[in-house]
PDB file of C-alpha atoms in Angstrom:
ATOM      1  CA  MET A   1      22.131  40.758  43.039  1.00 45.00           C
ATOM      2  CA  SER A   2      19.885  41.838  40.170  1.00 54.00           C
ATOM      3  CA  ASP A   3      19.957  40.661  36.592  1.00 66.00           C
ATOM      4  CA  GLU A   4      19.585  44.072  35.002  1.00 89.00           C
ATOM      5  CA  ARG A   5      20.462  44.909  31.426  1.00 93.00           C
ATOM      6  CA  HIS A   6      20.558  48.325  29.785  1.00 96.00           C
ATOM      7  CA  VAL A   7      20.062  48.797  26.051  1.00 96.00           C
ATOM      8  CA  LEU A   8      21.367  51.939  24.396  1.00 97.00           C
ATOM      9  CA  VAL A   9      20.049  52.625  20.893  1.00 96.00           C
ATOM     10  CA  LEU A  10      22.524  54.474  18.695  1.00 96.00           C
ATOM     11  CA  PRO A  11      22.311  55.704  15.095  1.00 94.00           C
ATOM     12  CA  ASP A  12      25.275  53.828  13.582  1.00 94.00           C
ATOM     13  CA  ARG A  13      28.071  51.362  14.192  1.00 94.00           C
ATOM     14  CA  ASP A  14      30.752  54.011  14.751  1.00 95.00           C
ATOM     15  CA  ALA A  15      28.687  55.625  17.502  1.00 96.00           C
ATOM     16  CA  ALA A  16      28.013  52.218  19.081  1.00 96.00           C
ATOM     17  CA  GLU A  17      31.701  51.283  19.093  1.00 96.00           C
ATOM     18  CA  GLU A  18      32.708  54.654  20.551  1.00 96.00           C
ATOM     19  CA  ALA A  19      29.999  54.447  23.207  1.00 97.00           C
ATOM     20  CA  ALA A  20      31.009  50.898  24.190  1.00 96.00           C
ATOM     21  CA  GLU A  21      34.592  52.050  24.746  1.00 95.00           C
ATOM     22  CA  ALA A  22      33.492  55.166  26.637  1.00 96.00           C
ATOM     23  CA  LEU A  23      31.234  53.092  28.912  1.00 95.00           C
ATOM     24  CA  ARG A  24      34.327  51.424  30.340  1.00 90.00           C
ATOM     25  CA  GLU A  25      36.006  54.745  30.983  1.00 92.00           C
ATOM     26  CA  ARG A  26      33.046  56.724  32.334  1.00 95.00           C
ATOM     27  CA  PHE A  27      31.116  54.059  34.240  1.00 94.00           C
ATOM     28  CA  GLY A  28      33.802  51.478  34.965  1.00 91.00           C
ATOM     29  CA  VAL A  29      31.967  48.760  33.049  1.00 91.00           C
ATOM     30  CA  THR A  30      34.194  45.694  33.156  1.00 87.00           C
ATOM     31  CA  GLU A  31      32.183  43.276  31.026  1.00 89.00           C
ATOM     32  CA  GLU A  32      32.419  43.940  27.288  1.00 92.00           C
ATOM     33  CA  PRO A  33      29.173  45.577  26.082  1.00 95.00           C
ATOM     34  CA  GLN A  34      27.490  43.635  23.283  1.00 95.00           C
ATOM     35  CA  LEU A  35      26.956  45.435  19.961  1.00 96.00           C
ATOM     36  CA  VAL A  36      23.904  44.371  17.966  1.00 95.00           C
ATOM     37  CA  ARG A  37      22.739  45.646  14.575  1.00 93.00           C
ATOM     38  CA  ASP A  38      18.998  46.324  14.657  1.00 86.00           C
ATOM     39  CA  ALA A  39      17.533  46.769  11.169  1.00 74.00           C
ATOM     40  CA  LEU A  40      14.406  48.874  11.145  1.00 63.00           C
ATOM     41  CA  ALA A  41      11.246  46.987  10.255  1.00 56.00           C
ATOM     42  CA  GLY A  42      10.787  46.758   6.504  1.00 57.00           C
ATOM     43  CA  GLU A  43      14.170  48.266   5.685  1.00 53.00           C
ATOM     44  CA  ASP A  44      16.677  46.302   3.619  1.00 57.00           C
ATOM     45  CA  ASP A  45      19.289  49.050   3.327  1.00 55.00           C
ATOM     46  CA  ALA A  46      22.185  48.656   5.765  1.00 55.00           C
ATOM     47  CA  GLU A  47      22.231  52.421   6.178  1.00 59.00           C
ATOM     48  CA  ASP A  48      18.809  52.215   7.830  1.00 62.00           C
ATOM     49  CA  ALA A  49      20.057  50.164  10.766  1.00 82.00           C
ATOM     50  CA  GLN A  50      20.340  51.280  14.332  1.00 92.00           C
ATOM     51  CA  TRP A  51      22.917  49.768  16.647  1.00 95.00           C
ATOM     52  CA  LEU A  52      22.234  48.539  20.138  1.00 96.00           C
ATOM     53  CA  VAL A  53      24.795  48.562  22.912  1.00 97.00           C
ATOM     54  CA  VAL A  54      23.732  46.002  25.507  1.00 96.00           C
ATOM     55  CA  VAL A  55      25.271  46.520  28.932  1.00 95.00           C
ATOM     56  CA  GLU A  56      24.917  43.876  31.632  1.00 93.00           C
ATOM     57  CA  ASP A  57      24.514  45.409  35.093  1.00 92.00           C
ATOM     58  CA  ALA A  58      24.326  42.404  37.421  1.00 86.00           C
ATOM     59  CA  GLU A  59      25.060  44.564  40.466  1.00 86.00           C
ATOM     60  CA  GLY A  60      22.480  47.208  39.515  1.00 89.00           C
ATOM     61  CA  ARG A  61      24.982  50.025  39.983  1.00 90.00           C
ATOM     62  CA  LEU A  62      24.491  51.941  36.705  1.00 94.00           C
ATOM     63  CA  ASP A  63      22.205  54.969  36.957  1.00 94.00           C
ATOM     64  CA  ALA A  64      19.478  55.033  34.298  1.00 94.00           C
ATOM     65  CA  GLY A  65      19.450  58.848  34.133  1.00 95.00           C
ATOM     66  CA  ALA A  66      23.204  58.998  33.623  1.00 97.00           C
ATOM     67  CA  LEU A  67      22.928  56.404  30.852  1.00 97.00           C
ATOM     68  CA  ASP A  68      20.150  58.470  29.210  1.00 97.00           C
ATOM     69  CA  GLU A  69      22.466  61.493  29.109  1.00 97.00           C
ATOM     70  CA  PHE A  70      25.371  59.355  27.957  1.00 98.00           C
ATOM     71  CA  ALA A  71      23.408  57.880  24.999  1.00 97.00           C
ATOM     72  CA  ALA A  72      22.115  61.337  24.044  1.00 97.00           C
ATOM     73  CA  GLY A  73      25.735  62.373  23.471  1.00 97.00           C
ATOM     74  CA  TRP A  74      25.685  60.099  20.401  1.00 95.00           C
ATOM     75  CA  ASP A  75      22.153  61.095  19.304  1.00 96.00           C
ATOM     76  CA  GLY A  76      20.814  57.946  20.907  1.00 97.00           C
ATOM     77  CA  TRP A  77      18.660  56.909  23.823  1.00 97.00           C
ATOM     78  CA  ARG A  78      18.279  54.207  26.454  1.00 97.00           C
ATOM     79  CA  GLU A  79      15.430  51.765  25.967  1.00 94.00           C
ATOM     80  CA  GLU A  80      13.153  51.358  28.965  1.00 82.00           C
ATOM     81  CA  PRO A  81      12.822  47.713  30.079  1.00 71.00           C
TER      82      PRO A  81
END
């Protein structure tokens, strides 16, 4: 069993919430993805925040390439560990 975690970086909260819901449908993710607001360095404006969707993958069954494509659908990307 691995202790892998995937982090998807998305442009706004709406995209993050939609992606978290779609992760369950498309990839069968059973554990609730964690949504985290990530303010850009030096930015105080809430509009300048990115949102992270953190997906635990204890069994290591999620494909990184598929997650890259998935995040791109919301103008986002997957952070490399």
